[in-house]
XYZ file of C-alpha atoms in Angstrom:
106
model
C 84.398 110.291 106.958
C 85.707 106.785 106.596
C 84.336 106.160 110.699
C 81.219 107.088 109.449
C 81.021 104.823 106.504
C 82.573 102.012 108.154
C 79.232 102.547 110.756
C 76.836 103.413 108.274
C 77.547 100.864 104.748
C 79.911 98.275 106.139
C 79.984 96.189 103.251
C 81.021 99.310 100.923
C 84.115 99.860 103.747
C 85.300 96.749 103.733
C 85.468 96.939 99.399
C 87.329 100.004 99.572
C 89.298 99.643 102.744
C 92.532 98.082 100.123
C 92.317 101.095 98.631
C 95.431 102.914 98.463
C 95.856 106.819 97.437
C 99.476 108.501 96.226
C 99.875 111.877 95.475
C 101.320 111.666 91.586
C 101.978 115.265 90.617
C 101.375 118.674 92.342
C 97.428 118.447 91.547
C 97.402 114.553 90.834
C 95.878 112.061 93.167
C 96.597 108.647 91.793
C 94.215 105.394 93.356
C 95.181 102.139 92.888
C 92.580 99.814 93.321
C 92.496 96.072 93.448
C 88.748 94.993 91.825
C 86.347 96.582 89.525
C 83.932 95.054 91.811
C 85.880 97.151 94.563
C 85.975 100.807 92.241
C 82.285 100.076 91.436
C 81.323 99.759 95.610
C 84.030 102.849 95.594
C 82.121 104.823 93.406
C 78.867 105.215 94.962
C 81.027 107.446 97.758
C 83.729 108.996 95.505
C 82.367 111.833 94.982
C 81.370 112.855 98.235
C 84.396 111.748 99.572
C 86.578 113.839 97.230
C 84.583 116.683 97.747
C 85.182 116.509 101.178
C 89.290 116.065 100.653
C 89.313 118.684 98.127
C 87.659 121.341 100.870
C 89.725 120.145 103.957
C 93.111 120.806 101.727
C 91.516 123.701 99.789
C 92.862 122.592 96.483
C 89.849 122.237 94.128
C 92.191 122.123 90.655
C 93.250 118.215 92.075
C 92.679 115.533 89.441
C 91.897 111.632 89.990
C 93.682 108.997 87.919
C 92.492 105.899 88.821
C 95.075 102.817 88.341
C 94.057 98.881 88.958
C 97.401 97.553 91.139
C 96.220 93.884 92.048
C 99.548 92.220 92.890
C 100.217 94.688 95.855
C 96.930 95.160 97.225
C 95.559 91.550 96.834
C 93.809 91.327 100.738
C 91.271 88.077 101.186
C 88.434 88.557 103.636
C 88.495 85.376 105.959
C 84.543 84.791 107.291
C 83.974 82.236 109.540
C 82.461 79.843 107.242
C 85.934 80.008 104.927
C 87.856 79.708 108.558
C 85.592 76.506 109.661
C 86.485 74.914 105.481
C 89.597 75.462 106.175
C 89.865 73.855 109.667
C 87.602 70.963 108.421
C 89.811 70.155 105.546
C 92.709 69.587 108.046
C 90.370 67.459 110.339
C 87.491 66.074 108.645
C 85.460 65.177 111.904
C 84.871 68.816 111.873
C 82.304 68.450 109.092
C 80.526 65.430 110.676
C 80.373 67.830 114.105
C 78.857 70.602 111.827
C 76.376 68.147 110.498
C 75.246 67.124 113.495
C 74.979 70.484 115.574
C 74.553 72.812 112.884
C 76.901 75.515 113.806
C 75.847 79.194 112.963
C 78.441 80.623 110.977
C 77.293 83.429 109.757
């Protein structure tokens, strides 16, 4: 299911690709997320995507505890743009380059 998403909604993969799921009791599933922003993207697929746990294990009595855990989970998305700022900071002719062929960073 996650191949599919990760084809289909890209951007709501990458939010919840930190995620990390621990089995907390006999019918507990604890998630620790690292953002609300993150458990809001998260969310919008939960419930399909439990749904689809909870019939592959055929255990429908399984409860979800969510839990925010930012210290261990903390991951930063480097785009190219944040790759090229940091590169420029180090060597400033990098911005006068940028300037004058106006790179596509996108």
């Amino acid at each position: 299911m996650l191949k599919q998403l990760q084809k289909k909604d890209t951007f709501v993969f990458n939010a919840i690709k930190s995620f990390k799921l621990v089995k907390s009791g006999e019918n507990q599933i604890t998630v620790f997320f690292p953002s609300d922003s993150a458990k809001v993207e998260f969310d919008k697929v939960s419930r399909e995507f439990f749904n689809h746990f909870k019939t592959k294990v055929h255990n429908f009595s399984i409860e979800i505890v969510y839990q925010r855990d930012v210290e261990n989970l903390k991951i930063e998305v480097m785009t190219k743009r944040k790759i090229f700022e940091k590169f420029a900071q180090k060597n400033p002719l990098l911005k006068d380059l940028d300037d004058l062929m106006r790179f596509d960073l996108t």
